[in-house]
Structures are given as C-alpha cells and as structure tokens.
Short mmCIF file of N, CA and C in Angstrom, two decimals:
data_model
loop_
_atom_site.label_atom_id
_atom_site.label_comp_id
_atom_site.label_asym_id
_atom_site.label_seq_id
_atom_site.Cartn_x
_atom_site.Cartn_y
_atom_site.Cartn_z
N VAL A 1 -10.11 -13.08 3.01
CA VAL A 1 -9.28 -11.94 3.41
C VAL A 1 -9.75 -10.72 2.65
N GLN A 2 -9.97 -9.65 3.38
CA GLN A 2 -10.38 -8.39 2.75
C GLN A 2 -9.37 -7.30 3.07
N LEU A 3 -9.09 -6.49 2.08
CA LEU A 3 -8.20 -5.35 2.25
C LEU A 3 -8.97 -4.12 1.79
N GLN A 4 -9.25 -3.22 2.71
CA GLN A 4 -10.04 -2.04 2.41
C GLN A 4 -9.17 -0.81 2.47
N ALA A 5 -8.91 -0.23 1.30
CA ALA A 5 -8.09 0.98 1.23
C ALA A 5 -8.97 2.22 1.26
N SER A 6 -8.45 3.28 1.82
CA SER A 6 -9.17 4.55 1.88
C SER A 6 -8.17 5.69 1.97
N GLY A 7 -8.68 6.91 1.82
CA GLY A 7 -7.84 8.08 1.97
C GLY A 7 -7.49 8.79 0.69
N GLY A 8 -7.89 8.23 -0.44
CA GLY A 8 -7.61 8.90 -1.69
C GLY A 8 -8.42 10.16 -1.86
N GLY A 9 -8.06 10.95 -2.86
CA GLY A 9 -8.77 12.18 -3.12
C GLY A 9 -8.01 13.03 -4.11
N SER A 10 -8.43 14.27 -4.23
CA SER A 10 -7.80 15.21 -5.14
C SER A 10 -6.96 16.19 -4.34
N VAL A 11 -5.77 16.45 -4.84
CA VAL A 11 -4.83 17.35 -4.15
C VAL A 11 -4.01 18.10 -5.19
N GLN A 12 -3.57 19.27 -4.83
CA GLN A 12 -2.72 20.06 -5.72
C GLN A 12 -1.28 19.57 -5.64
N PRO A 13 -0.51 19.81 -6.68
CA PRO A 13 0.91 19.44 -6.64
C PRO A 13 1.59 20.04 -5.42
N GLY A 14 2.44 19.24 -4.80
CA GLY A 14 3.11 19.65 -3.57
C GLY A 14 2.34 19.30 -2.32
N GLY A 15 1.11 18.85 -2.47
CA GLY A 15 0.28 18.52 -1.33
C GLY A 15 0.58 17.15 -0.76
N SER A 16 -0.19 16.79 0.25
CA SER A 16 0.02 15.53 0.96
C SER A 16 -1.30 14.79 1.15
N LEU A 17 -1.18 13.48 1.22
CA LEU A 17 -2.31 12.62 1.53
C LEU A 17 -1.81 11.45 2.36
N ARG A 18 -2.72 10.86 3.13
CA ARG A 18 -2.40 9.64 3.85
C ARG A 18 -3.42 8.57 3.46
N LEU A 19 -2.91 7.47 2.93
CA LEU A 19 -3.75 6.33 2.60
C LEU A 19 -3.71 5.32 3.75
N SER A 20 -4.83 4.65 3.93
CA SER A 20 -4.92 3.60 4.94
C SER A 20 -5.47 2.34 4.30
N CYS A 21 -5.12 1.21 4.88
CA CYS A 21 -5.64 -0.07 4.40
C CYS A 21 -5.83 -0.99 5.61
N VAL A 22 -7.05 -1.42 5.81
CA VAL A 22 -7.37 -2.30 6.93
C VAL A 22 -7.55 -3.72 6.42
N ALA A 23 -6.84 -4.65 7.03
CA ALA A 23 -6.95 -6.07 6.68
C ALA A 23 -7.89 -6.77 7.63
N SER A 24 -8.73 -7.66 7.09
CA SER A 24 -9.65 -8.40 7.93
C SER A 24 -9.93 -9.75 7.29
N GLY A 25 -10.55 -10.63 8.07
CA GLY A 25 -10.90 -11.94 7.54
C GLY A 25 -10.07 -13.04 8.17
N ASN A 26 -9.91 -14.13 7.40
CA ASN A 26 -9.21 -15.32 7.88
C ASN A 26 -7.69 -15.11 7.80
N ILE A 27 -7.15 -14.46 8.81
CA ILE A 27 -5.73 -14.09 8.80
C ILE A 27 -5.04 -14.73 10.00
N PHE A 28 -4.05 -15.57 9.72
CA PHE A 28 -3.22 -16.13 10.78
C PHE A 28 -2.00 -15.24 11.00
N ASP A 29 -1.41 -14.79 9.90
CA ASP A 29 -0.26 -13.90 9.98
C ASP A 29 -0.12 -13.17 8.66
N ILE A 30 0.38 -11.95 8.71
CA ILE A 30 0.67 -11.18 7.50
C ILE A 30 2.17 -11.03 7.39
N LYS A 31 2.75 -11.59 6.36
CA LYS A 31 4.20 -11.61 6.19
C LYS A 31 4.73 -10.28 5.65
N ALA A 32 3.94 -9.67 4.78
CA ALA A 32 4.36 -8.40 4.19
C ALA A 32 3.14 -7.69 3.65
N MET A 33 3.23 -6.37 3.57
CA MET A 33 2.17 -5.57 2.98
C MET A 33 2.80 -4.51 2.09
N GLY A 34 2.03 -4.04 1.14
CA GLY A 34 2.59 -3.06 0.23
C GLY A 34 1.51 -2.25 -0.47
N TRP A 35 1.98 -1.26 -1.17
CA TRP A 35 1.10 -0.41 -1.97
C TRP A 35 1.51 -0.52 -3.43
N TYR A 36 0.52 -0.72 -4.26
CA TYR A 36 0.68 -0.89 -5.70
C TYR A 36 -0.19 0.18 -6.34
N ARG A 37 0.29 0.79 -7.43
CA ARG A 37 -0.54 1.79 -8.09
C ARG A 37 -0.63 1.53 -9.58
N GLN A 38 -1.76 1.93 -10.13
CA GLN A 38 -2.02 1.77 -11.56
C GLN A 38 -2.49 3.09 -12.11
N ALA A 39 -1.67 3.68 -12.95
CA ALA A 39 -2.03 4.95 -13.60
C ALA A 39 -2.63 4.66 -14.96
N PRO A 40 -3.52 5.53 -15.44
CA PRO A 40 -4.14 5.31 -16.75
C PRO A 40 -3.09 5.20 -17.85
N GLY A 41 -3.17 4.14 -18.62
CA GLY A 41 -2.28 3.97 -19.74
C GLY A 41 -0.86 3.58 -19.39
N LYS A 42 -0.62 3.30 -18.13
CA LYS A 42 0.75 2.94 -17.71
C LYS A 42 0.76 1.57 -17.05
N GLN A 43 1.95 1.00 -17.00
CA GLN A 43 2.10 -0.28 -16.33
C GLN A 43 1.98 -0.08 -14.82
N GLY A 44 1.40 -1.08 -14.15
CA GLY A 44 1.28 -1.00 -12.71
C GLY A 44 2.64 -1.02 -12.03
N GLU A 45 2.67 -0.49 -10.84
CA GLU A 45 3.96 -0.32 -10.14
C GLU A 45 3.80 -0.59 -8.65
N LEU A 46 4.65 -1.47 -8.12
CA LEU A 46 4.72 -1.67 -6.67
C LEU A 46 5.60 -0.56 -6.12
N ILE A 47 5.05 0.33 -5.34
CA ILE A 47 5.80 1.51 -4.94
C ILE A 47 6.38 1.44 -3.53
N ALA A 48 5.81 0.64 -2.68
CA ALA A 48 6.32 0.55 -1.31
C ALA A 48 5.91 -0.79 -0.70
N ARG A 49 6.78 -1.32 0.14
CA ARG A 49 6.54 -2.64 0.75
C ARG A 49 7.17 -2.65 2.13
N ILE A 50 6.47 -3.29 3.06
CA ILE A 50 7.00 -3.42 4.41
C ILE A 50 6.83 -4.86 4.86
N ARG A 51 7.90 -5.45 5.37
CA ARG A 51 7.87 -6.84 5.83
C ARG A 51 7.52 -6.88 7.31
N SER A 52 7.23 -8.07 7.80
CA SER A 52 6.79 -8.20 9.19
C SER A 52 7.85 -7.75 10.18
N GLY A 53 9.12 -7.80 9.77
CA GLY A 53 10.18 -7.34 10.65
C GLY A 53 10.41 -5.85 10.62
N GLY A 54 9.68 -5.18 9.72
CA GLY A 54 9.79 -3.73 9.63
C GLY A 54 10.64 -3.22 8.47
N ASP A 55 11.30 -4.11 7.76
CA ASP A 55 12.10 -3.69 6.61
C ASP A 55 11.20 -3.10 5.54
N THR A 56 11.64 -2.00 4.95
CA THR A 56 10.85 -1.33 3.92
C THR A 56 11.64 -1.20 2.62
N ASN A 57 10.90 -1.16 1.53
CA ASN A 57 11.47 -0.91 0.21
C ASN A 57 10.57 0.07 -0.52
N TYR A 58 11.20 0.91 -1.34
CA TYR A 58 10.45 1.90 -2.10
C TYR A 58 10.91 1.90 -3.56
N ALA A 59 9.97 2.20 -4.43
CA ALA A 59 10.33 2.44 -5.82
C ALA A 59 11.07 3.78 -5.90
N ASP A 60 11.95 3.90 -6.85
CA ASP A 60 12.71 5.14 -7.01
C ASP A 60 11.79 6.34 -7.23
N SER A 61 10.65 6.09 -7.85
CA SER A 61 9.73 7.17 -8.19
C SER A 61 9.12 7.84 -6.96
N VAL A 62 9.13 7.16 -5.81
CA VAL A 62 8.51 7.74 -4.61
C VAL A 62 9.47 7.87 -3.44
N LYS A 63 10.68 7.37 -3.62
CA LYS A 63 11.64 7.37 -2.52
C LYS A 63 11.91 8.80 -2.03
N GLY A 64 11.86 8.98 -0.73
CA GLY A 64 12.08 10.31 -0.16
C GLY A 64 10.82 11.15 -0.02
N ARG A 65 9.75 10.72 -0.67
CA ARG A 65 8.50 11.48 -0.60
C ARG A 65 7.39 10.68 0.09
N PHE A 66 7.40 9.38 -0.07
CA PHE A 66 6.37 8.51 0.51
C PHE A 66 6.97 7.69 1.64
N THR A 67 6.14 7.43 2.66
CA THR A 67 6.56 6.60 3.78
C THR A 67 5.49 5.56 4.07
N ILE A 68 5.91 4.30 4.10
CA ILE A 68 4.99 3.21 4.42
C ILE A 68 5.18 2.84 5.88
N SER A 69 4.07 2.55 6.54
CA SER A 69 4.13 2.12 7.94
C SER A 69 2.98 1.17 8.22
N ARG A 70 3.06 0.51 9.37
CA ARG A 70 2.06 -0.51 9.66
C ARG A 70 1.76 -0.53 11.15
N ASP A 71 0.49 -0.60 11.46
CA ASP A 71 0.04 -0.78 12.84
C ASP A 71 -0.37 -2.25 12.97
N TYR A 72 0.48 -3.05 13.60
CA TYR A 72 0.25 -4.48 13.66
C TYR A 72 -1.00 -4.80 14.46
N ALA A 73 -1.22 -4.09 15.56
CA ALA A 73 -2.37 -4.39 16.42
C ALA A 73 -3.68 -4.13 15.69
N ARG A 74 -3.73 -3.06 14.91
CA ARG A 74 -4.94 -2.71 14.19
C ARG A 74 -4.99 -3.31 12.79
N MET A 75 -3.95 -4.07 12.42
CA MET A 75 -3.87 -4.69 11.10
C MET A 75 -4.12 -3.65 10.02
N THR A 76 -3.48 -2.53 10.18
CA THR A 76 -3.67 -1.41 9.26
C THR A 76 -2.34 -1.00 8.66
N LEU A 77 -2.38 -0.74 7.38
CA LEU A 77 -1.23 -0.27 6.62
C LEU A 77 -1.46 1.18 6.24
N TYR A 78 -0.40 1.97 6.27
CA TYR A 78 -0.50 3.37 5.92
C TYR A 78 0.50 3.72 4.81
N LEU A 79 0.17 4.77 4.08
CA LEU A 79 1.11 5.35 3.13
C LEU A 79 0.99 6.86 3.25
N ASP A 80 2.02 7.48 3.79
CA ASP A 80 2.07 8.94 3.87
C ASP A 80 2.75 9.46 2.62
N MET A 81 2.02 10.27 1.88
CA MET A 81 2.50 10.77 0.60
C MET A 81 2.68 12.28 0.69
N ASN A 82 3.90 12.72 0.49
CA ASN A 82 4.22 14.14 0.54
C ASN A 82 4.77 14.60 -0.80
N ASP A 83 4.74 15.92 -1.01
CA ASP A 83 5.25 16.50 -2.25
C ASP A 83 4.68 15.78 -3.46
N LEU A 84 3.38 15.63 -3.48
CA LEU A 84 2.73 14.90 -4.56
C LEU A 84 2.90 15.61 -5.89
N LYS A 85 3.02 14.81 -6.94
CA LYS A 85 3.23 15.31 -8.29
C LYS A 85 2.11 14.78 -9.19
N PRO A 86 1.85 15.48 -10.30
CA PRO A 86 0.81 14.98 -11.22
C PRO A 86 1.04 13.53 -11.65
N GLU A 87 2.28 13.13 -11.78
CA GLU A 87 2.57 11.76 -12.19
C GLU A 87 2.27 10.73 -11.11
N ASP A 88 1.91 11.20 -9.91
CA ASP A 88 1.47 10.27 -8.85
C ASP A 88 -0.01 9.92 -8.99
N THR A 89 -0.70 10.57 -9.93
CA THR A 89 -2.11 10.27 -10.15
C THR A 89 -2.28 8.83 -10.57
N ALA A 90 -3.09 8.09 -9.81
CA ALA A 90 -3.28 6.67 -10.06
C ALA A 90 -4.31 6.12 -9.09
N VAL A 91 -4.72 4.90 -9.35
CA VAL A 91 -5.48 4.14 -8.36
C VAL A 91 -4.47 3.37 -7.52
N TYR A 92 -4.58 3.52 -6.21
CA TYR A 92 -3.64 2.88 -5.29
C TYR A 92 -4.31 1.68 -4.63
N TYR A 93 -3.61 0.55 -4.69
CA TYR A 93 -4.12 -0.69 -4.14
C TYR A 93 -3.23 -1.17 -3.00
N CYS A 94 -3.86 -1.81 -2.05
CA CYS A 94 -3.15 -2.41 -0.93
C CYS A 94 -2.94 -3.90 -1.21
N ASP A 95 -1.72 -4.36 -1.01
CA ASP A 95 -1.36 -5.77 -1.17
C ASP A 95 -0.97 -6.36 0.17
N ALA A 96 -1.21 -7.65 0.34
CA ALA A 96 -0.75 -8.31 1.55
C ALA A 96 -0.43 -9.77 1.25
N ASP A 97 0.67 -10.24 1.80
CA ASP A 97 1.03 -11.66 1.74
C ASP A 97 0.54 -12.29 3.05
N VAL A 98 -0.55 -13.05 2.95
CA VAL A 98 -1.27 -13.50 4.14
C VAL A 98 -1.15 -15.01 4.31
N GLN A 99 -0.82 -15.39 5.52
CA GLN A 99 -0.84 -16.79 5.91
C GLN A 99 -2.19 -17.04 6.59
N THR A 100 -2.98 -17.94 6.05
CA THR A 100 -4.33 -18.13 6.57
C THR A 100 -4.41 -19.23 7.64
N GLY A 101 -3.32 -19.93 7.85
CA GLY A 101 -3.30 -20.95 8.88
C GLY A 101 -1.88 -21.35 9.21
N TYR A 102 -1.71 -22.00 10.37
CA TYR A 102 -0.36 -22.40 10.79
C TYR A 102 0.22 -23.39 9.78
N GLY A 103 1.42 -23.12 9.31
CA GLY A 103 2.08 -24.00 8.36
C GLY A 103 1.66 -23.80 6.92
N GLU A 104 0.67 -22.94 6.70
CA GLU A 104 0.22 -22.67 5.34
C GLU A 104 1.18 -21.69 4.68
N PRO A 105 1.37 -21.82 3.36
CA PRO A 105 2.19 -20.81 2.68
C PRO A 105 1.42 -19.50 2.57
N PRO A 106 2.11 -18.38 2.51
CA PRO A 106 1.40 -17.11 2.34
C PRO A 106 0.87 -16.96 0.92
N TYR A 107 -0.29 -16.37 0.83
CA TYR A 107 -0.89 -16.03 -0.46
C TYR A 107 -1.00 -14.52 -0.58
N GLU A 108 -0.93 -14.05 -1.83
CA GLU A 108 -1.03 -12.61 -2.06
C GLU A 108 -2.48 -12.22 -2.28
N PHE A 109 -2.90 -11.20 -1.56
CA PHE A 109 -4.24 -10.64 -1.73
C PHE A 109 -4.11 -9.17 -2.09
N ARG A 110 -5.07 -8.69 -2.85
CA ARG A 110 -5.10 -7.28 -3.23
C ARG A 110 -6.51 -6.77 -3.06
N GLY A 111 -6.64 -5.61 -2.44
CA GLY A 111 -7.95 -5.05 -2.21
C GLY A 111 -8.39 -4.10 -3.30
N GLN A 112 -9.56 -3.52 -3.10
CA GLN A 112 -10.04 -2.48 -4.01
C GLN A 112 -9.19 -1.24 -3.83
N GLY A 113 -9.06 -0.50 -4.89
CA GLY A 113 -8.18 0.65 -4.86
C GLY A 113 -8.85 1.92 -4.40
N THR A 114 -8.02 2.91 -4.19
CA THR A 114 -8.50 4.25 -3.87
C THR A 114 -7.80 5.22 -4.81
N LEU A 115 -8.57 6.14 -5.40
CA LEU A 115 -8.05 7.01 -6.44
C LEU A 115 -7.38 8.24 -5.85
N VAL A 116 -6.19 8.51 -6.33
CA VAL A 116 -5.45 9.73 -5.97
C VAL A 116 -5.27 10.55 -7.24
N THR A 117 -5.71 11.79 -7.19
CA THR A 117 -5.58 12.69 -8.33
C THR A 117 -4.80 13.91 -7.90
N VAL A 118 -3.72 14.17 -8.62
CA VAL A 118 -2.87 15.33 -8.32
C VAL A 118 -2.91 16.27 -9.52
N SER A 119 -3.52 17.42 -9.33
CA SER A 119 -3.61 18.39 -10.42
C SER A 119 -3.86 19.76 -9.85
N SER A 120 -3.51 20.75 -10.64
CA SER A 120 -3.73 22.13 -10.23
C SER A 120 -5.02 22.66 -10.85
#
C-alpha cells in the first residue's frame, strides 16, 4: 500500500493550501483516512480523520479552518487548509486504515509527508 501526499509549500499567514493524498496498491477497502502532522520539536498530532461513512473529526487546533474530504472513486484524500498560521508549519502525513483482503483486519499505513511552511 502506498500513500502519496502532495500539495505542500510555503504560504503567508492567512493563506490557503490544499493537500492531496492518493492511495494505491493492494487495497480491498479503506476504513478511514486522516492527516497527521509533525512540527519541529513538537509531538506529532492527528489533525483530521474521515471514516468510510463520511464521519469526520478534527483536532481543536484546526477546527473551523481545515476541511478533510475524500474522493472514494479516485482513492484520494484531501485537506483544505484556510487561514493558515505559523504554528501550522509542519510535515503533513497521510494515514489510512486499509483492509488488504476480505475478512482481513485493517492495518494502518502512513505515507511520505509533504512540508507546509507558513511565514511572512
């Protein structure tokens, strides 16, 4: 299973970015997907998660500013980030709970990250 994240970059405070993550490989079903970020010198944080039924959860730090969504047909996860702040600077990783076969339990996979830098 591969998770390829993209869309990171440098933006000024108050700006917006859209991250994407494409899942590929031996995938029978994806139970949930999410975005995890790791800032320098800080503990990693799961900031947004979406389940196969569409239920979403957000960390308080991004609630109201970030929106997670998923295109099931394209096996792509998105994160729309608005009103970005310097404290949002981090490497953002895509997570997925993937079932690789019928009756198999889901396993968690994490892809390579994409760097988001927010500064003036």
